[in-house]
CSV table of C-alpha atoms in Angstrom, one decimal:
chain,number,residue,atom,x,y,z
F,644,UNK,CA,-19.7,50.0,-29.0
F,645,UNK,CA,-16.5,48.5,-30.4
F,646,UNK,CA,-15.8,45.1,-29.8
F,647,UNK,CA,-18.9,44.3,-28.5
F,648,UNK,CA,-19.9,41.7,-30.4
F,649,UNK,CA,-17.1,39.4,-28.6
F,650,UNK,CA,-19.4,38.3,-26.3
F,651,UNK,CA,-21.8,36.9,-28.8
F,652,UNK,CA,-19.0,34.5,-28.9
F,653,UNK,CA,-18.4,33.2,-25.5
F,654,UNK,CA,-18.1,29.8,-25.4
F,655,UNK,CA,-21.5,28.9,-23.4
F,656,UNK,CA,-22.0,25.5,-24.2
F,657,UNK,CA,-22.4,22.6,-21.5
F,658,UNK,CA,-19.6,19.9,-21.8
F,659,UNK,CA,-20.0,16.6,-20.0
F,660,UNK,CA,-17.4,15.6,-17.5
F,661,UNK,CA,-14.9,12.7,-18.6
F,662,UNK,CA,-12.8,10.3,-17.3
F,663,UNK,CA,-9.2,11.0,-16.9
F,664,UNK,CA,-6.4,10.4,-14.1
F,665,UNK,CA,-7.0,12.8,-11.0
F,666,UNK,CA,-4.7,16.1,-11.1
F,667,UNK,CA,-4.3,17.3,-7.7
F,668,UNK,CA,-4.4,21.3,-7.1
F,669,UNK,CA,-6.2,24.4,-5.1
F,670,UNK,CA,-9.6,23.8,-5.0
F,671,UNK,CA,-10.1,27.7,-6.4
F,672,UNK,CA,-9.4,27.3,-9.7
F,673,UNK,CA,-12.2,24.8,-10.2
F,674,UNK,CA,-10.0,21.8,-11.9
F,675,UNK,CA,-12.3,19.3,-13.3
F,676,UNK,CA,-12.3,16.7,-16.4
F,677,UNK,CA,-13.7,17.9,-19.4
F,678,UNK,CA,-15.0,16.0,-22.4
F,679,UNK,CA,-15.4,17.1,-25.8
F,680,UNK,CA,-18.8,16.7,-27.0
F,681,UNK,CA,-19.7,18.4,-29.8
F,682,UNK,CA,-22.2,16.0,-32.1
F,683,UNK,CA,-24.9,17.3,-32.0
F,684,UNK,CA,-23.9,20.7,-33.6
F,685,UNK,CA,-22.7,18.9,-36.5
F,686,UNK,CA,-25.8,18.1,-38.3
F,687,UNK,CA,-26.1,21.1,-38.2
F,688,UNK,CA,-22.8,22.3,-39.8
F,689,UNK,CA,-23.0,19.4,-42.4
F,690,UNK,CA,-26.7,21.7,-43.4
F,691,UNK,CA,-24.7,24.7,-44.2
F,692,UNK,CA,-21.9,23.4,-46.0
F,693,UNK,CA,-24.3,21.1,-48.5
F,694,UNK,CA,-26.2,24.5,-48.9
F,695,UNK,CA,-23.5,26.4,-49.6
F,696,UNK,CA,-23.2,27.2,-53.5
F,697,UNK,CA,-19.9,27.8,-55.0
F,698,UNK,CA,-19.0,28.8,-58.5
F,699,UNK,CA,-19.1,26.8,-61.3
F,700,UNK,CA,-16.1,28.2,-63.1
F,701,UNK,CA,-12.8,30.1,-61.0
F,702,UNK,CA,-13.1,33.6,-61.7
F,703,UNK,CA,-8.9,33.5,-62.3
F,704,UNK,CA,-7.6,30.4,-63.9
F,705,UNK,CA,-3.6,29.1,-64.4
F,706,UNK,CA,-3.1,30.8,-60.7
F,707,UNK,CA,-2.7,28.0,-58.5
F,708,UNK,CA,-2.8,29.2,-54.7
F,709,UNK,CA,-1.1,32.3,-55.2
F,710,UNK,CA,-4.1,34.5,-54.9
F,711,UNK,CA,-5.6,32.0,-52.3
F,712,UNK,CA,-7.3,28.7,-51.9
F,713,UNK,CA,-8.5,27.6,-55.8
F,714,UNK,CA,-12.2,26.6,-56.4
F,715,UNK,CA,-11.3,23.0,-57.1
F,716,UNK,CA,-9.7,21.9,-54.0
F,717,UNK,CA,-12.5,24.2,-52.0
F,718,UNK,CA,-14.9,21.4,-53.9
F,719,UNK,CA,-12.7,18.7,-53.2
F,720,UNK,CA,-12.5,19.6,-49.3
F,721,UNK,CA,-16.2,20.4,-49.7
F,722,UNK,CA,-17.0,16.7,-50.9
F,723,UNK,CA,-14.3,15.2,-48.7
F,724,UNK,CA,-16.5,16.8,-46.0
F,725,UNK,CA,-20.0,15.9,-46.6
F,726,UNK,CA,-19.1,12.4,-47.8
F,727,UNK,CA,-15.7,11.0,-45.7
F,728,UNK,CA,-15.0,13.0,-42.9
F,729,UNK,CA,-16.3,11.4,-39.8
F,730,UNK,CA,-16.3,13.8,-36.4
F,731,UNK,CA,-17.7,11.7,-34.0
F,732,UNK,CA,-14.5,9.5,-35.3
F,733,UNK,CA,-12.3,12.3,-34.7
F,734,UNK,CA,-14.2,13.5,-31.4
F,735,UNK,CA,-13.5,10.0,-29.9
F,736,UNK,CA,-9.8,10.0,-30.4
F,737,UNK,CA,-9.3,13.5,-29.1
F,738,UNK,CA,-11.2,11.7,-25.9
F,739,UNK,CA,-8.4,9.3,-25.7
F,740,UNK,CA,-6.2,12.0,-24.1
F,741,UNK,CA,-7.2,13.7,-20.7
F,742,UNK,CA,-8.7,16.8,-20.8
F,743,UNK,CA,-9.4,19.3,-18.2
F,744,UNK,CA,-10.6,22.7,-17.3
F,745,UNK,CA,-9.4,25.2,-14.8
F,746,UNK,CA,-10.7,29.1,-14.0
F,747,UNK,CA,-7.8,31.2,-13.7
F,748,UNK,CA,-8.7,34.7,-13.7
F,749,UNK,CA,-11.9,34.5,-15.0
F,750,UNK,CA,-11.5,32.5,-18.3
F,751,UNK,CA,-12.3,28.8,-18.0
F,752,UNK,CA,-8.8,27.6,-19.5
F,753,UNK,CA,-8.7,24.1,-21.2
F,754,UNK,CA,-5.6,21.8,-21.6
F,755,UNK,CA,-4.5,18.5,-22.1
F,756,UNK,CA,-2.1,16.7,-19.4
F,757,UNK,CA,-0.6,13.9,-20.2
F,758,UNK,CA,1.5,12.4,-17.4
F,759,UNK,CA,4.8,10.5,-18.0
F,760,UNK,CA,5.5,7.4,-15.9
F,761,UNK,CA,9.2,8.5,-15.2
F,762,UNK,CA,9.2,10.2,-11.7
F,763,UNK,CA,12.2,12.8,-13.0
F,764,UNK,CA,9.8,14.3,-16.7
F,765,UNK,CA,10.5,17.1,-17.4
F,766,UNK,CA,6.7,19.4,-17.4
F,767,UNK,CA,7.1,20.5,-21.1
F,768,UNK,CA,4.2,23.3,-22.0
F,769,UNK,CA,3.2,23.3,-26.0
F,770,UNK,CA,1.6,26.1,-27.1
F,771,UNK,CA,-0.4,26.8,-30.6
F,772,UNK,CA,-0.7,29.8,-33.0
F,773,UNK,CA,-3.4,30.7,-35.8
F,774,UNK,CA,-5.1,29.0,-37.4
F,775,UNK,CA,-3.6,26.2,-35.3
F,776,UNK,CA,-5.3,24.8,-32.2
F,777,UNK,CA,-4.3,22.1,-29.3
F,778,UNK,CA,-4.7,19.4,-32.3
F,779,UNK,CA,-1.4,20.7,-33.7
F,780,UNK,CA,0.3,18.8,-31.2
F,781,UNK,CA,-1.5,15.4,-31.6
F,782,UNK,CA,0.6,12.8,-33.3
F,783,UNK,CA,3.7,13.8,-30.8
F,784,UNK,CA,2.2,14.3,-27.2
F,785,UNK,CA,2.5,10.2,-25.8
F,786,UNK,CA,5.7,9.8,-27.9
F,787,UNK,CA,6.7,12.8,-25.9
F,788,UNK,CA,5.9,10.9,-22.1
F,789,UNK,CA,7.6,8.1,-23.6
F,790,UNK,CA,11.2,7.3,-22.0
F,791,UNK,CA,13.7,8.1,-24.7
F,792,UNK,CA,17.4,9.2,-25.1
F,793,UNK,CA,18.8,12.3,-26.9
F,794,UNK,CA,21.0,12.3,-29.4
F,795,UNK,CA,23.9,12.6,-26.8
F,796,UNK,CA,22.3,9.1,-25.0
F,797,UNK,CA,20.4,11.5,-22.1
F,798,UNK,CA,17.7,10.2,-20.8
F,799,UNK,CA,14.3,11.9,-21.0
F,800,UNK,CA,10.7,12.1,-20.9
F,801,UNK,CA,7.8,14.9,-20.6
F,802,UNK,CA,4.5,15.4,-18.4
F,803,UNK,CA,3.0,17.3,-21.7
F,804,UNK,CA,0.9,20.3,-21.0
F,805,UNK,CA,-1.4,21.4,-24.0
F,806,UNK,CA,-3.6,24.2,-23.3
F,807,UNK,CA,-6.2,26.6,-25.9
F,808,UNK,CA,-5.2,29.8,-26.1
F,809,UNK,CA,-8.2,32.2,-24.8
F,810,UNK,CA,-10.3,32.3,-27.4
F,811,UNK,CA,-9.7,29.1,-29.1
F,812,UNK,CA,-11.6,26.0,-28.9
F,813,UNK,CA,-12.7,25.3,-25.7
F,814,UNK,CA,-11.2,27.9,-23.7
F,815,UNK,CA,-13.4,31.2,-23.1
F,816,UNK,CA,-12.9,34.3,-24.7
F,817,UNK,CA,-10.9,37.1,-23.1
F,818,UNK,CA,-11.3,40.5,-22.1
F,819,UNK,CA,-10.9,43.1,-25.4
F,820,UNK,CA,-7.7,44.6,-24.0
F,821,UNK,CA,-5.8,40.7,-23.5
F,822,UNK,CA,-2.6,40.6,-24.6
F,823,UNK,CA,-0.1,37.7,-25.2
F,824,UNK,CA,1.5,38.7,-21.8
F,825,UNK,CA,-1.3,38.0,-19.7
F,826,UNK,CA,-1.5,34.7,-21.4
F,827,UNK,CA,1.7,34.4,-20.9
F,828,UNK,CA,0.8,35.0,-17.0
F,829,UNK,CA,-2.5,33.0,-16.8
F,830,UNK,CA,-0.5,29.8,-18.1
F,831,UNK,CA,2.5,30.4,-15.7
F,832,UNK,CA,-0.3,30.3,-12.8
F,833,UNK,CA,-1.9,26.8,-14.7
F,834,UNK,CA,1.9,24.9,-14.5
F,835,UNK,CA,3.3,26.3,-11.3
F,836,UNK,CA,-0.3,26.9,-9.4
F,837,UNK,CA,-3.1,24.7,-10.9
F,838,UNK,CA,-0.4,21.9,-11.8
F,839,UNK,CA,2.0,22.4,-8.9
F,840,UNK,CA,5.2,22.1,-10.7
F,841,UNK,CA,7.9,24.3,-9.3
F,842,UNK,CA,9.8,24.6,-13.0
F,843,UNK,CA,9.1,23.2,-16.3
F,844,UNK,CA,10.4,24.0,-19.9
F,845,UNK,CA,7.9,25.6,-22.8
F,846,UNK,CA,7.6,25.2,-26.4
F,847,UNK,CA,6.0,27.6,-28.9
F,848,UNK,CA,4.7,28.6,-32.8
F,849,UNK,CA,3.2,31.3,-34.2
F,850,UNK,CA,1.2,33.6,-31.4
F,851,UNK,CA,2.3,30.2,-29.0
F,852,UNK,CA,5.9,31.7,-29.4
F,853,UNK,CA,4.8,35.0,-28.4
F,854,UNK,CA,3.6,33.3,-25.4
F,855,UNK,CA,6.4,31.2,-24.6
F,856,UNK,CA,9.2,33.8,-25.5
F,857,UNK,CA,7.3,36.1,-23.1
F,858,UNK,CA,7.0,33.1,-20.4
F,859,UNK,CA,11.1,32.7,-21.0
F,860,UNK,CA,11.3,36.3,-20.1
F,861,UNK,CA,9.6,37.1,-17.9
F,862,UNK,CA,8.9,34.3,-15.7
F,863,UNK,CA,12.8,33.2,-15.6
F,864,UNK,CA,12.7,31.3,-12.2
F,865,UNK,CA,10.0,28.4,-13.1
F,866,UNK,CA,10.7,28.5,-16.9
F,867,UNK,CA,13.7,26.9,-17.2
F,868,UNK,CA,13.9,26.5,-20.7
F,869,UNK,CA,12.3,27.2,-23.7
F,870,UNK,CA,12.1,25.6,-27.6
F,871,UNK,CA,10.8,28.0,-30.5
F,872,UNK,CA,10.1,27.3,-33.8
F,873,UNK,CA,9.3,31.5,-34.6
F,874,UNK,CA,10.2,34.4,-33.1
F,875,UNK,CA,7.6,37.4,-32.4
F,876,UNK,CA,10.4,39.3,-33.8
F,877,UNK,CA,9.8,40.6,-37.6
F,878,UNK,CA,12.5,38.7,-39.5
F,879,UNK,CA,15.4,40.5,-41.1
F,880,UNK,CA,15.7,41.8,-44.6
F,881,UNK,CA,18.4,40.6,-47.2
F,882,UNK,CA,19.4,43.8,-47.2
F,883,UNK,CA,19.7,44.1,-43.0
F,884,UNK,CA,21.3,40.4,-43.1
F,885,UNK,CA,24.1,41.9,-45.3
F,886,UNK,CA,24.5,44.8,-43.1
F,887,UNK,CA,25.4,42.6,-40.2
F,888,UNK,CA,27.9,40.6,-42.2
F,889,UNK,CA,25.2,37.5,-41.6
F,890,UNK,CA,25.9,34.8,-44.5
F,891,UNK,CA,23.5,32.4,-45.0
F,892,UNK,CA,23.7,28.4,-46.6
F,893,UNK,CA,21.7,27.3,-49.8
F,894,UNK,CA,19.5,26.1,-47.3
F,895,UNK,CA,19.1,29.6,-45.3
F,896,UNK,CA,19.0,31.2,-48.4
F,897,UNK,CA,16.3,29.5,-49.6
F,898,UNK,CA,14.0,29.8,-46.3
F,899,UNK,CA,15.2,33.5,-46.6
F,900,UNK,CA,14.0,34.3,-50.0
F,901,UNK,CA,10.5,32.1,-49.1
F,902,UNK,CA,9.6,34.4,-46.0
F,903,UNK,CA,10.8,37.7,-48.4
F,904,UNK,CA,7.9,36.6,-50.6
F,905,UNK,CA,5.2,35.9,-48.1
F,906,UNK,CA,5.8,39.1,-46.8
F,907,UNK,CA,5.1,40.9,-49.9
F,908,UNK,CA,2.2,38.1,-50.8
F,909,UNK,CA,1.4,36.6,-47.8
F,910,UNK,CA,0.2,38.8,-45.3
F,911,UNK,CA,-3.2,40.2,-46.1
F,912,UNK,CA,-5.0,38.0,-44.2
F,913,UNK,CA,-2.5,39.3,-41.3
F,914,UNK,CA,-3.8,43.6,-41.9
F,915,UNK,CA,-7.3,42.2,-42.1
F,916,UNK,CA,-7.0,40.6,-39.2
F,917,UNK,CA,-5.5,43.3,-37.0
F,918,UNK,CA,-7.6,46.6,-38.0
F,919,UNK,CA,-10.8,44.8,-39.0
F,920,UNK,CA,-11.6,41.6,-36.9
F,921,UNK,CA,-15.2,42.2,-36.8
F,922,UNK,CA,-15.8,42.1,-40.4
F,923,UNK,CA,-13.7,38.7,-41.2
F,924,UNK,CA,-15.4,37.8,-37.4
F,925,UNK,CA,-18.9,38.7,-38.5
F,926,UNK,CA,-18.7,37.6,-41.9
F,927,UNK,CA,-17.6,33.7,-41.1
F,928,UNK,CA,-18.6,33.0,-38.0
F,929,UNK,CA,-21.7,30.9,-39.2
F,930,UNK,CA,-20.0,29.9,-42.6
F,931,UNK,CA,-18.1,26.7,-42.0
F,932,UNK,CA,-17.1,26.6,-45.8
F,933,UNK,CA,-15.9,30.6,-45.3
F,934,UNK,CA,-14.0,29.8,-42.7
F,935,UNK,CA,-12.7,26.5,-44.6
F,936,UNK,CA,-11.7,28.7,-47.5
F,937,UNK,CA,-9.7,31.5,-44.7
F,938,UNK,CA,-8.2,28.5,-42.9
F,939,UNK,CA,-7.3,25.7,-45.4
F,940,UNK,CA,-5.4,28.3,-47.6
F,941,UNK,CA,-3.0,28.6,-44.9
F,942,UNK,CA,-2.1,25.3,-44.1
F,943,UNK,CA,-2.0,24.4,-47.6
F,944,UNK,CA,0.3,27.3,-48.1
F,945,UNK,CA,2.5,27.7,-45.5
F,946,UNK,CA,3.1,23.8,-45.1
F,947,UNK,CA,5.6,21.5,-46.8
F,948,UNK,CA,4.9,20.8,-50.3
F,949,UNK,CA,5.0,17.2,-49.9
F,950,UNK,CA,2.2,17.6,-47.0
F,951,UNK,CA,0.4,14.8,-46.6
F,952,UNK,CA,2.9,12.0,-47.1
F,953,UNK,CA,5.4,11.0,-44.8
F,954,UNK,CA,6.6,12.2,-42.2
F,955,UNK,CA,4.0,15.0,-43.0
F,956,UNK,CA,0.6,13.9,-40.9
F,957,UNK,CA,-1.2,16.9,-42.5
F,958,UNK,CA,-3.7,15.7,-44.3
F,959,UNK,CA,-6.9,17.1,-45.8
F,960,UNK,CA,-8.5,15.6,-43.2
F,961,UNK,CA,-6.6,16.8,-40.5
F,962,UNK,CA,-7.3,20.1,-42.6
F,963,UNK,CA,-11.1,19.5,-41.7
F,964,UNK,CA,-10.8,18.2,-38.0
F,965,UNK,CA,-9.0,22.0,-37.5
F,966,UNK,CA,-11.8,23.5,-39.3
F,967,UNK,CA,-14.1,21.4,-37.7
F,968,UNK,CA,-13.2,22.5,-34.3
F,969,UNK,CA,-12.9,26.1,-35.4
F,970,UNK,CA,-16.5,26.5,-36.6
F,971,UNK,CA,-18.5,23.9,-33.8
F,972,UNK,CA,-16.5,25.6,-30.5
F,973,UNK,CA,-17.3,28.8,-32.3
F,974,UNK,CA,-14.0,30.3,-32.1
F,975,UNK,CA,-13.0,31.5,-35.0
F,976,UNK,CA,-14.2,35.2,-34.8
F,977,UNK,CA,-12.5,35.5,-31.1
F,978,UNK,CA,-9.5,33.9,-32.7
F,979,UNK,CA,-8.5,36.4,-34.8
F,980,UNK,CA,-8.9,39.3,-31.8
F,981,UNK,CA,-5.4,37.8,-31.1
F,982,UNK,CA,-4.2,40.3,-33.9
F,983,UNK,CA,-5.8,43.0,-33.2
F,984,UNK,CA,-5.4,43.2,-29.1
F,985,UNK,CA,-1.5,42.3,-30.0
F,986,UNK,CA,-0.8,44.8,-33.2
F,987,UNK,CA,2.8,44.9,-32.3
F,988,UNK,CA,3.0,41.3,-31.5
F,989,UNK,CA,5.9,41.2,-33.8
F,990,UNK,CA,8.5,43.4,-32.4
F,991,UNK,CA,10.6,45.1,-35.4
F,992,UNK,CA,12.9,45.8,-32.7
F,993,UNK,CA,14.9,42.9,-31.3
F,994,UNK,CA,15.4,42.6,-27.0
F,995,UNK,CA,17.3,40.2,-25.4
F,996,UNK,CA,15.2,38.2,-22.6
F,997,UNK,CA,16.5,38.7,-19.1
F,998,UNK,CA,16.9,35.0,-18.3
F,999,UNK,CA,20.3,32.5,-18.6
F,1000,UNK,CA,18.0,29.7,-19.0
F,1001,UNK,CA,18.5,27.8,-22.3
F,1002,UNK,CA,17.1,28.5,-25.6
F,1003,UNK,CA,16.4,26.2,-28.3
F,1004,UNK,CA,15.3,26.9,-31.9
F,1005,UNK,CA,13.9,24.7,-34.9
F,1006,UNK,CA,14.0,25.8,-38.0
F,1007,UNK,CA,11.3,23.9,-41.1
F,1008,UNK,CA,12.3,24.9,-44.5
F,1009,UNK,CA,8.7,26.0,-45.9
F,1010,UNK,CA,8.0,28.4,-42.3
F,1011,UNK,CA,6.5,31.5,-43.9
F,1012,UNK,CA,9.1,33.4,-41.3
F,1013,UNK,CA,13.0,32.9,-41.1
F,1014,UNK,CA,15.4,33.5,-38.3
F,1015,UNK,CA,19.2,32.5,-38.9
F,1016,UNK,CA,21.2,31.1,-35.6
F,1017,UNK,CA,22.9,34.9,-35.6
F,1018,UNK,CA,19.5,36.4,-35.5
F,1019,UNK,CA,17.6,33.9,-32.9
F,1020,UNK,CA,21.1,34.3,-30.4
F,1021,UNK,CA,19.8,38.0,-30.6
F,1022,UNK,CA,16.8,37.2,-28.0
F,1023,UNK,CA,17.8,35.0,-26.0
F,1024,UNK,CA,20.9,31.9,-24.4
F,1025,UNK,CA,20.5,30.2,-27.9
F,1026,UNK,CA,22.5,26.7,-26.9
F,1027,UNK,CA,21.3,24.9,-30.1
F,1028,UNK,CA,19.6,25.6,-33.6
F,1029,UNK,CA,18.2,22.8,-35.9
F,1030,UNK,CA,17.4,23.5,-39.6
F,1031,UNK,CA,15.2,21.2,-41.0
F,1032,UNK,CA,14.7,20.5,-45.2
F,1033,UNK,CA,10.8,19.5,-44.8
F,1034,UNK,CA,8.3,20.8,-42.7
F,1035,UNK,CA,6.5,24.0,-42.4
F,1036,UNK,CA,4.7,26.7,-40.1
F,1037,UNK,CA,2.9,23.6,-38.2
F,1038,UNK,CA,5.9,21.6,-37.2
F,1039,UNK,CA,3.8,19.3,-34.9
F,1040,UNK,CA,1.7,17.8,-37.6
F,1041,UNK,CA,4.0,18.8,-40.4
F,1042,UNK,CA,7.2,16.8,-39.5
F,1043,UNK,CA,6.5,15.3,-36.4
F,1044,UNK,CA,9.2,13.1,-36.4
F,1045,UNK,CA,11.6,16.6,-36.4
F,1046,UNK,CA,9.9,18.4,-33.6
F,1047,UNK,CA,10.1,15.3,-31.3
F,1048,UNK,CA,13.8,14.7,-31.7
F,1049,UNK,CA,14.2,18.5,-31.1
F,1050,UNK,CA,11.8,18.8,-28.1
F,1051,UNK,CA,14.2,15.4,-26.4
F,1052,UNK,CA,17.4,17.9,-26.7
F,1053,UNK,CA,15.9,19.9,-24.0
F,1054,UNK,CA,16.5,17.8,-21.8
F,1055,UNK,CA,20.6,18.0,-22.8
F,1056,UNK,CA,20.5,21.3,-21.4
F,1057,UNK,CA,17.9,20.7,-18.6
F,1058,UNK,CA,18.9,21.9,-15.1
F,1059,UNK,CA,16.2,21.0,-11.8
């Protein structure tokens, strides 16, 4: 039967309960700390990877990453990861934040909350994409409860809300037919239901901007504003640019000509993904070097050059922590169902959400998609647009620093 296989992949692991300060909500939805604690698979998945063999000589030379992840940086993470990379390290800094659980129709949904000490934050709600995960959003989420000013001297903070999509991590699997609407639902019910907050502003990349642009729209009395850093909108052509009079900067026409290319290079992974999930599924699921190979490429290729050095966090290591996660929750096969169950999860034609609430937008020069302010104003009450000369398609670990100081500005537009 199709799709069957899913449920080899529900996440049926016991986690111990952690510590964490008390969240107060209806006793239905089963709220309880959760605490990652995955050591003792990763014996385990260091056995695989120092078993797996990989070529002595690249089949292509001279090609760099343009027909994928080359064989000597697949060594080099391969070494990096039997002989530096540290996950109970890793596992007890993820444990420094408070994670929980909650059932909401059926899925056990996990999220970080971390709670500002300012009575009047603002609940913010961050949301991931593929091959991303909650650990996108690491090196900003206590800046974010921090008190801070914008850049117009407003005062601001954020209760941060960081939740798995279905699927991912540590949140279960969902039904075959799921869409990005019903997670757009299920999280509504976490922030306004499980959480308790009347109204509360969202943020989204990738698949999390489906999400959060569906949230804007559709749930337009408790989502009050909303920050994107991609559209699920297929970005305009040169050619359709032209057409609507739309001129673009050297900087525009740079990210322009960028996201051109990865459409006609770039997208592969993206077919394979949506007509065949069970064969890429299948085929990695117990292959934590596979799925380093499917993975890595992307973040080395659709991130800032200069990733790694500052203000980029993303470093091979982080690379490995993603992986990491990916392979030991067991995840990665009911990941990519996200294409699949939502093949026309980027509309070609472009709506206008029926909310006034503001929109914000942040553009990184090396995103594999581009959406100039004419464009973005399209969907939604666009009220400001950032472009950015470094980062990438992972602005939380890519240019922290950027995502941050755009995140604060919601609070210039911010109405209780």
């Amino acid at each position: 039967m199709r799709f069957t296989w899913v449920r080899l992949f529900t996440l049926n692991c016991l986690f111990q309960a952690g510590q964490g300060s008390p969240v107060h909500s209806k006793d239905e939805y089963h709220l309880k700390p959760f605490h990652i604690d995955l050591s003792s698979k990763v014996p385990r998945m260091l056995d695989q990877i120092r078993r797996t063999e990989l070529p002595e000589k690249p089949i292509y030379v001279n090609t760099g990453t343009a027909q994928g992840i080359s064989l000597s940086d697949l060594k080099s993470f391969r070494n990096q990861w039997l002989t530096r990379f540290d996950w109970k390290h890793e596992q007890k800094e993820l444990n420094e934040f408070n994670h929980y659980t909650a059932q909401i129709e059926g899925l056990e949904i996990h999220f970080i909350h971390a709670k500002s000490k300012a009575p009047d934050a603002i609940p913010l709600l961050l949301l991931h994409g593929w091959p991303g995960s909650f650990l996108e959003f690491v090196p900003i989420i206590n800046k974010l409860t921090e008190k801070a000013t914008t850049a117009a001297g407003k005062k601001v903070s954020f209760d941060v809300i960081v939740p798995s999509l279905p699927g991912y991590a540590f949140s279960s699997v969902p039904p075959v037919k799921w869409t990005i609407a019903d997670t757009a639902r299920v999280f509504d019910t976490l922030i306004t239901k499980v959480l308790g907050y009347d109204t509360y502003a969202t943020f989204g990349t990738d698949w999390g901007a489906g999400v959060a642009y569906s949230l804007y729209g559709q749930f337009n009395t408790t989502v009050r504003a909303a920050h994107l850093a991609f559209l699920p909108f297929a970005p305009l052509s040169s050619e359709q640019l032209a057409a609507e009079n739309i001129t673009l900067s050297p900087l525009e026409e740079y990210e322009q000509a960028n996201a051109e290319e990865w459409t006609r290079s770039g997208e592969g992974y993206f077919v394979e993904q949506t007509t065949k999930p069970n064969t890429i599924g299948l085929a990695l699921h117990d292959n934590p070097v596979g799925q380093l190979a499917w993975i890595g490429e992307k973040f080395l290729n659709w991130s800032d050059p200069n990733a790694g050095h500052a203000p980029s966090t993303l470093t091979h290591n982080e690379i490995l922590r993603s992986v990491s996660l990916y392979y030991l929750t067991e995840s990665f096969a009911s990941s990519v169902l996200t294409y699949a169950q939502n093949p026309n999860g980027f509309a070609t034609v472009y709506t206008k959400a029926n909310t006034d609430a503001p929109l914000l937008f942040s553009a990184f020069k090396y995103n594999v998609g581009f959406w100039p302010p004419a464009v973005v104003a399209k969907v939604g009450n666009l009220v400001k647009y950032t472009n950015h000369e470094s980062g990438g398609h992972f602005p939380g670990i890519d240019n922290p620093p950027a995502l941050l100081a755009d995140l604060r500005e919601i609070a210039s537009y911010w109405k209780d």
